[in-house]
PDB file of C-alpha atoms in Angstrom:
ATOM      1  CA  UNK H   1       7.755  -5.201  -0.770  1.00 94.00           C
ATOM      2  CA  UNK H   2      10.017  -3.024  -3.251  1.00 97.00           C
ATOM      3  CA  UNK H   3       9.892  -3.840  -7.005  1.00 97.00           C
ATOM      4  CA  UNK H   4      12.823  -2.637  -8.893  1.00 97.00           C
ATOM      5  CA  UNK H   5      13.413  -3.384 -12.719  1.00 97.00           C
ATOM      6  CA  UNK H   6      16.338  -6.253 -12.444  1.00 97.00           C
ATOM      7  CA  UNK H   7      14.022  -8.186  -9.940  1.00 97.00           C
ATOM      8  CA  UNK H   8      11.344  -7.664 -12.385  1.00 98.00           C
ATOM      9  CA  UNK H   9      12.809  -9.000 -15.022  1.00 97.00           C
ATOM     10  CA  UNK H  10      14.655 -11.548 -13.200  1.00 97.00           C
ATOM     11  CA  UNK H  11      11.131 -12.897 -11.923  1.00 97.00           C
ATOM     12  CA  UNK H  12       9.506 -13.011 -15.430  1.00 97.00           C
ATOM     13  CA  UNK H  13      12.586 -14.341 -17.276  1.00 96.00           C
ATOM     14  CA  UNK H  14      12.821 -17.561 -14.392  1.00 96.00           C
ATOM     15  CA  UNK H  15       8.883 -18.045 -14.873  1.00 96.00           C
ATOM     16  CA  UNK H  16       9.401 -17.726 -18.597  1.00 96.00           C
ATOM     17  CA  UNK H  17       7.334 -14.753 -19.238  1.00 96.00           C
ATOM     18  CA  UNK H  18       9.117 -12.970 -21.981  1.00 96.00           C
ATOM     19  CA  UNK H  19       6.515  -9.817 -22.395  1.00 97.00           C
ATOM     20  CA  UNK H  20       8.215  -6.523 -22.893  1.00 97.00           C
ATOM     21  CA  UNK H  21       6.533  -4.827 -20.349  1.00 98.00           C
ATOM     22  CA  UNK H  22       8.999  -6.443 -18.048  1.00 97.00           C
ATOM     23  CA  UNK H  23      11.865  -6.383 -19.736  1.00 94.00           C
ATOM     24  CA  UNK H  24      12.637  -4.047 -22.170  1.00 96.00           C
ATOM     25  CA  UNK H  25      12.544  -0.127 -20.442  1.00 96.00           C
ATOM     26  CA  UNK H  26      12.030   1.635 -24.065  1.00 97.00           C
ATOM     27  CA  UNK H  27       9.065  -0.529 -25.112  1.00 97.00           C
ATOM     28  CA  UNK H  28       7.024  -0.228 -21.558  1.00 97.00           C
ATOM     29  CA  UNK H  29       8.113   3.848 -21.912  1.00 97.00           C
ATOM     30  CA  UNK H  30       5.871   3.726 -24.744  1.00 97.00           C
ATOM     31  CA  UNK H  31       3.283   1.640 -23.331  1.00 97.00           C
ATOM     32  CA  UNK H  32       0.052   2.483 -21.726  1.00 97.00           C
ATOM     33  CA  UNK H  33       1.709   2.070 -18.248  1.00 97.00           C
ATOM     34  CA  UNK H  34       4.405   4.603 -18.725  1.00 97.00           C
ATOM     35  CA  UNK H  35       7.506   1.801 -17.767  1.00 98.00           C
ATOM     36  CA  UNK H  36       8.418  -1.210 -16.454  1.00 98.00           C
ATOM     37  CA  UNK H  37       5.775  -3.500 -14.760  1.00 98.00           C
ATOM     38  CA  UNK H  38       5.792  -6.522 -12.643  1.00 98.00           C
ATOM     39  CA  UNK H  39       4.582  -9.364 -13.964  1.00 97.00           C
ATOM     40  CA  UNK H  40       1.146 -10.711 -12.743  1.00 96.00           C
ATOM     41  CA  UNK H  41       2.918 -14.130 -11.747  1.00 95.00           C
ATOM     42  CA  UNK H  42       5.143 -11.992  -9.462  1.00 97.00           C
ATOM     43  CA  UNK H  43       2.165 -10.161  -7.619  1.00 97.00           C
ATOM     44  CA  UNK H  44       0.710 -13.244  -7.034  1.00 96.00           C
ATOM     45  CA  UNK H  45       3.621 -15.132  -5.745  1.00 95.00           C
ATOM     46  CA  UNK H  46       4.680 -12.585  -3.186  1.00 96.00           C
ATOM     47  CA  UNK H  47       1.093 -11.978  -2.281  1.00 95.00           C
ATOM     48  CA  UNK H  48       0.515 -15.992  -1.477  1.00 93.00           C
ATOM     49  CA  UNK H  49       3.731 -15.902   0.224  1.00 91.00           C
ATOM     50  CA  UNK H  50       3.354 -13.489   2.998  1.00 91.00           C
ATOM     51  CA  UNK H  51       0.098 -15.755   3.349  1.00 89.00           C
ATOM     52  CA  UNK H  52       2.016 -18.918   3.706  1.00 87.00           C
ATOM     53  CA  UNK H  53       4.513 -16.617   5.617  1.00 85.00           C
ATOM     54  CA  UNK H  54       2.695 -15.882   8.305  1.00 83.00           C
ATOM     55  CA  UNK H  55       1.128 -19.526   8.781  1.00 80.00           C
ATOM     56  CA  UNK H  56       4.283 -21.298   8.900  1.00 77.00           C
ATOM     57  CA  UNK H  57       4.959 -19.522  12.370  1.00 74.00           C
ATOM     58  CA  UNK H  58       1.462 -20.686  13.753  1.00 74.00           C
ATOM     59  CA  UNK H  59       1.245 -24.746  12.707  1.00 82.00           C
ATOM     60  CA  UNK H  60       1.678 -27.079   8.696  1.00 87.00           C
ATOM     61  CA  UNK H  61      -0.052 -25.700   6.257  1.00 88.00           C
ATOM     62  CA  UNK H  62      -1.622 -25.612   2.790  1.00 91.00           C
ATOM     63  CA  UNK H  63      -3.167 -23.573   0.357  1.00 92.00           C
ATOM     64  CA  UNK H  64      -6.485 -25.161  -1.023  1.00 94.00           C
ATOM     65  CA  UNK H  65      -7.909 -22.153  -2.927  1.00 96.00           C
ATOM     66  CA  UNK H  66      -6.873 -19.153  -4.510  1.00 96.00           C
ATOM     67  CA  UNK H  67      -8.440 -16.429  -6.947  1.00 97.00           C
ATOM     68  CA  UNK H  68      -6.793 -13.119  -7.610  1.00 97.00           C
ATOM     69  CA  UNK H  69      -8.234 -10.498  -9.149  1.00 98.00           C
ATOM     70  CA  UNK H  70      -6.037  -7.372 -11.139  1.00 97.00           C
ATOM     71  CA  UNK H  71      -6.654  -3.752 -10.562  1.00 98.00           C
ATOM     72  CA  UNK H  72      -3.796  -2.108 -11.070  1.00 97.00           C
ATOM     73  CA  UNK H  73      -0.287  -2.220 -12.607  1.00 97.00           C
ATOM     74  CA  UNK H  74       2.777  -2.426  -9.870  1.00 97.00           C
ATOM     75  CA  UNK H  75       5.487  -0.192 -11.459  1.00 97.00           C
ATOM     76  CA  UNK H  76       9.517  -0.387 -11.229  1.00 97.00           C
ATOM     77  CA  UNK H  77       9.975   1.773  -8.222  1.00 97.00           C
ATOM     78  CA  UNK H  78       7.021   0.875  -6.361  1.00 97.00           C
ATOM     79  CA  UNK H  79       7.163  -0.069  -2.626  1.00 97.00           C
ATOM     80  CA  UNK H  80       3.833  -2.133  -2.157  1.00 98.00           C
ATOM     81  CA  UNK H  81       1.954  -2.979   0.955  1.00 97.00           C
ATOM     82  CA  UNK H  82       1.131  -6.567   0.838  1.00 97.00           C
ATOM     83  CA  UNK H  83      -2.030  -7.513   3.561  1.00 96.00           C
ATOM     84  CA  UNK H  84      -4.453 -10.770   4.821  1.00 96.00           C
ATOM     85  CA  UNK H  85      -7.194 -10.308   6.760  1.00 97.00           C
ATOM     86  CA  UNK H  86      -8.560 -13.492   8.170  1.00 96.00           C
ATOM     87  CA  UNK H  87     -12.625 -14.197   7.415  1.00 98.00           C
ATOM     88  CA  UNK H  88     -13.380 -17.140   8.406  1.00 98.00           C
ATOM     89  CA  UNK H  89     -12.197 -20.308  10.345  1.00 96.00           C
ATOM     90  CA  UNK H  90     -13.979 -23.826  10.568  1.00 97.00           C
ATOM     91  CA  UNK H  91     -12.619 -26.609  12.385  1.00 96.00           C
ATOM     92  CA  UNK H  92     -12.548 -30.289  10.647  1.00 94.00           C
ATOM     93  CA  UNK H  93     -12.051 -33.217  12.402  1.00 93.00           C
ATOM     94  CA  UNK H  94     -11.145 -35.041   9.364  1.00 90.00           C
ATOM     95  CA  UNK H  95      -7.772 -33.166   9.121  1.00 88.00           C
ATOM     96  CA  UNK H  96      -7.079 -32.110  12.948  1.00 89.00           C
ATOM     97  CA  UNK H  97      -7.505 -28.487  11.564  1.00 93.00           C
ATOM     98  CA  UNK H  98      -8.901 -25.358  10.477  1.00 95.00           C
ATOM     99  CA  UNK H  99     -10.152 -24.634   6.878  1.00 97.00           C
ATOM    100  CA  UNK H 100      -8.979 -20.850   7.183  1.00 96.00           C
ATOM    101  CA  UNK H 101     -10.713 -18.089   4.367  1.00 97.00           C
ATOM    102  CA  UNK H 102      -8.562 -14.939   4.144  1.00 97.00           C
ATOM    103  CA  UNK H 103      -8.977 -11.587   1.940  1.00 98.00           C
ATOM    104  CA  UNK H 104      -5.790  -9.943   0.886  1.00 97.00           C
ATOM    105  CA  UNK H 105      -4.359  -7.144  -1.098  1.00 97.00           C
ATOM    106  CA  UNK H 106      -1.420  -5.487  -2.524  1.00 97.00           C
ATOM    107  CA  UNK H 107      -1.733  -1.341  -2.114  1.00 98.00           C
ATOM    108  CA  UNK H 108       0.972   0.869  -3.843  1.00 96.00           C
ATOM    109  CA  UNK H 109       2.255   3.976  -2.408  1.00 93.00           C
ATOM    110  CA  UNK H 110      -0.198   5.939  -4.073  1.00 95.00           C
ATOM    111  CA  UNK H 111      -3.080   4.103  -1.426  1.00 97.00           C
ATOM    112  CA  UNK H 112      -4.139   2.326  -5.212  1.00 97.00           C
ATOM    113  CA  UNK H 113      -5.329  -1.334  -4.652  1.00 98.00           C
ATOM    114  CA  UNK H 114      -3.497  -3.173  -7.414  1.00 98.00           C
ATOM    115  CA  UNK H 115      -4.617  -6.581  -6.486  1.00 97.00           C
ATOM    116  CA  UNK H 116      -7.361  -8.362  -4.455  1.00 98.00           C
ATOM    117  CA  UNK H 117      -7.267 -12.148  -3.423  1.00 98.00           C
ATOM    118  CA  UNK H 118      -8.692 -14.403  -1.218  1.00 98.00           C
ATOM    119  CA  UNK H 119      -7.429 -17.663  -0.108  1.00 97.00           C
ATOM    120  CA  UNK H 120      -8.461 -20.678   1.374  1.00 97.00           C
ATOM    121  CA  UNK H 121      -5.705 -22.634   3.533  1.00 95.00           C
ATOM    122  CA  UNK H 122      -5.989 -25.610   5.314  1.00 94.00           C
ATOM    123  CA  UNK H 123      -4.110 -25.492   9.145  1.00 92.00           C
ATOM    124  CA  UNK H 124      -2.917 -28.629  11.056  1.00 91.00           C
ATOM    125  CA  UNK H 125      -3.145 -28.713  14.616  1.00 85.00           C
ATOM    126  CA  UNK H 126       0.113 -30.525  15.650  1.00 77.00           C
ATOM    127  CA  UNK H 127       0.679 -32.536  19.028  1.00 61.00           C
TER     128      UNK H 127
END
């Protein structure tokens, strides 16, 4: 997933997260982070997403549990590898489904983990 500045900003300014760092290119020059950064909202979102992404193909489904954990900053200019890997899965009668646990992270080009999640999703068996 490619970060660039506008859809940086854009994403902060719609979520109503008006810190510099993701706006204003002379203020996050001078910051510890050397430019433009993506907002921890927008990590998160895109992260959850390829999550919910990939279980749409496979049955319903919906996420029950989620806790995300910062490493790193995700720069303007940054092409980031976002990744699930499935831990666990437990059928429950009660729903006609799996309670699915997944790890997943978000590595920028530099092989630097930036984020770490894990997830827990409920999946409906349909038919």
């Amino acid at each position: 997933i490619a970060f660039d500045e506008a859809g940086i900003a854009a994403f902060a300014r719609a979520t109503g997260d008006m810190n510099p760092l993701h706006h204003d290119p002379a203020r996050a020059a001078r910051s510890r982070f050397g430019g433009i950064i993506a907002s921890g909202s927008h990590t998160t979102a895109l992260l959850l997403g390829t999550l919910a992404g990939w279980f749409k193909d496979q049955a319903e489904n919906v996420g029950l549990d989620y806790s995300v954990r910062f490493k790193a900053a995700i720069h303007a200019g940054d092409t980031v590898t976002m990744s699930w890997r499935i831990v666990a899965i437990d059928f429950k009668p009660s729903l006609n489904g799996d309670i699915v646990e997944a790890e997943g992270e978000a590595v920028r080009p530099d092989g630097t983990v930036a984020l770490k999640a894990t997830a827990i999703a409920a999946i409906f068996h349909t038919g």
